[in-house]
Amino acid sequence: MRKTPFILILLLFLCLCWPAGPAVGATPRKDSRGMGQPAMDAARLEKKIHALINLERGKAGLTGLAWDERLRRIARNYSQEMASGGFFSHYGPDGRDFSDRYQSAGYDCATPSGPETICVGGENLAQDNLYSAIVQRKGRTIYRWHTEAQLAAEVVRRWMASEGHRRNILTSYYRRQGVGVAIARDGKVFITENFC
């Protein structure tokens, strides 16, 4: 008798029903090997994502985007709002989008995108977890933790594989960006990328 269907059902159950991850600010969760969650620093992760975005732009023959601290604050605040509010959307619970968030922060983005056209910016979102997988092996729980470099690479890879996200990243008239990361108590990682 094959055990494959049972194992697949067990893995599906674990993926859907297993607790989402360690609480930020709490003692890191350890797996049954005693391996704890590695440190994940939001500011370093933001900079790694920024560098990878500019690498992708360079491959396309575009100039890199300047780091914009004000856009980073807007992005970080929105990531924190999603992490604490338990939602994932370009629209907040109040119905506001990125252009409303720019306006509330006093950020004016009026980038010429054509002879008589002005662009007011753009936004990419991503959500992942502190770990890439949870494996049950012989009664032991093993977490496969993301490193900052792995998580940054995975987020940018997914954005580049998505038509709309890729278009934002490779838009030639954008000159600046800010990336904001927040980690929810359940281990979900929220990333907002704002452009101008």
Coordinates of C-alpha atoms in Angstrom, one line a residue, residues 56-193:
E56 CA 16.5 43.9 -12.1
R57 CA 16.3 47.5 -13.5
G58 CA 19.9 47.3 -14.5
K59 CA 19.3 44.0 -16.4
A60 CA 16.6 45.9 -18.4
G61 CA 18.9 48.8 -19.2
L62 CA 17.2 51.2 -16.7
T63 CA 18.8 53.4 -14.1
G64 CA 18.5 52.4 -10.5
L65 CA 15.9 53.9 -8.2
A66 CA 17.1 56.3 -5.5
W67 CA 16.2 55.3 -1.9
D68 CA 13.6 57.7 -0.6
E69 CA 13.3 57.7 3.1
R70 CA 9.9 59.4 3.1
L71 CA 8.5 56.7 0.7
R72 CA 10.1 54.1 3.0
R73 CA 8.2 55.5 6.0
I74 CA 4.9 55.5 4.1
A75 CA 5.6 51.9 3.0
R76 CA 6.6 50.7 6.4
N77 CA 3.6 52.4 8.0
Y78 CA 1.3 50.6 5.6
S79 CA 3.0 47.2 6.1
Q80 CA 2.6 47.7 9.8
E81 CA -1.1 48.6 9.3
M82 CA -1.6 45.3 7.3
A83 CA 0.3 43.3 9.8
S84 CA -1.6 44.5 12.9
G85 CA -4.9 44.7 11.1
G86 CA -4.7 41.2 9.6
F87 CA -5.5 42.2 6.0
F88 CA -3.5 42.2 2.7
S89 CA -4.7 44.6 0.1
H90 CA -3.8 47.8 -1.8
Y91 CA -6.8 49.3 -0.1
G92 CA -6.9 49.8 3.6
P93 CA -10.0 49.0 5.6
D94 CA -10.9 52.7 5.2
G95 CA -10.9 52.3 1.4
R96 CA -7.7 54.5 0.9
D97 CA -5.0 53.5 -1.6
F98 CA -1.4 54.4 -2.0
S99 CA -2.1 57.9 -3.4
D100 CA -4.2 58.7 -0.4
R101 CA -1.4 57.5 1.9
Y102 CA 1.1 59.7 0.0
Q103 CA -1.3 62.7 0.4
S104 CA -1.8 62.1 4.1
A105 CA 2.0 62.0 4.6
G106 CA 2.4 65.3 2.6
Y107 CA 4.3 63.5 -0.1
D108 CA 3.8 65.0 -3.6
C109 CA 4.6 62.6 -6.4
A110 CA 4.0 64.2 -9.8
T111 CA 6.3 62.3 -12.2
P112 CA 6.1 63.2 -15.9
S113 CA 5.2 60.0 -17.8
G114 CA 4.5 61.5 -21.2
P115 CA 4.3 64.8 -23.0
E116 CA 1.0 65.8 -21.2
T117 CA 0.7 63.1 -18.6
I118 CA 1.7 63.0 -14.9
C119 CA 2.0 59.8 -12.9
V120 CA 1.2 60.0 -9.1
G121 CA 3.3 56.9 -8.2
G122 CA 2.8 53.2 -7.8
E123 CA 2.8 50.4 -5.3
N124 CA 3.7 46.7 -5.0
L125 CA 2.8 44.5 -2.1
A126 CA 4.0 41.1 -1.0
Q127 CA 3.2 38.8 1.9
D128 CA 5.4 35.8 3.0
N129 CA 6.3 34.0 6.3
L130 CA 9.4 33.9 8.4
Y131 CA 9.8 30.3 7.4
S132 CA 9.6 28.6 4.0
A133 CA 8.2 25.3 5.3
I134 CA 7.3 23.3 8.4
V135 CA 8.3 19.6 8.1
Q136 CA 7.1 16.8 10.4
R137 CA 9.7 14.0 10.5
K138 CA 9.6 11.1 12.9
G139 CA 7.5 13.0 15.4
R140 CA 9.8 16.1 15.1
T141 CA 8.9 19.5 13.9
I142 CA 11.4 21.2 11.7
Y143 CA 11.1 24.8 10.6
R144 CA 12.9 25.8 7.4
W145 CA 13.6 29.5 8.3
H146 CA 14.1 32.1 5.7
T147 CA 17.2 34.2 5.8
E148 CA 16.9 37.9 5.0
A149 CA 18.6 37.3 1.7
Q150 CA 16.3 34.3 0.8
L151 CA 13.2 36.3 1.7
A152 CA 14.3 39.3 -0.3
A153 CA 15.2 37.2 -3.4
E154 CA 11.8 35.3 -3.2
V155 CA 9.8 38.5 -3.0
V156 CA 11.6 40.1 -5.9
R157 CA 11.4 36.8 -7.9
R158 CA 7.6 36.7 -7.4
W159 CA 7.2 40.4 -8.3
M160 CA 9.2 39.9 -11.5
A161 CA 7.0 36.9 -12.4
S162 CA 3.9 39.0 -12.1
E163 CA 3.0 41.2 -15.0
G164 CA 1.7 44.2 -13.0
H165 CA 4.4 44.1 -10.4
R166 CA 7.1 43.7 -13.0
R167 CA 5.7 46.7 -14.9
N168 CA 5.9 48.9 -11.8
I169 CA 9.5 47.8 -11.2
L170 CA 10.6 48.4 -14.8
T171 CA 8.7 51.7 -15.3
S172 CA 11.3 53.9 -16.9
Y173 CA 10.0 57.2 -15.5
Y174 CA 10.1 56.2 -11.8
R175 CA 13.1 57.7 -10.1
R176 CA 12.7 56.9 -6.4
Q177 CA 11.4 54.1 -4.2
G178 CA 10.8 53.2 -0.6
V179 CA 10.4 49.7 0.7
G180 CA 8.7 49.0 4.1
V181 CA 8.6 45.7 6.0
A182 CA 6.6 44.7 9.0
I183 CA 6.5 41.3 10.7
A184 CA 3.2 40.3 12.3
R185 CA 3.0 38.4 15.6
D186 CA 2.0 35.3 13.7
G187 CA 5.2 35.4 11.7
K188 CA 3.7 36.7 8.5
V189 CA 6.0 39.3 6.7
F190 CA 4.3 42.2 4.9
I191 CA 6.3 44.1 2.3
T192 CA 5.2 47.4 0.6
E193 CA 7.1 48.9 -2.2

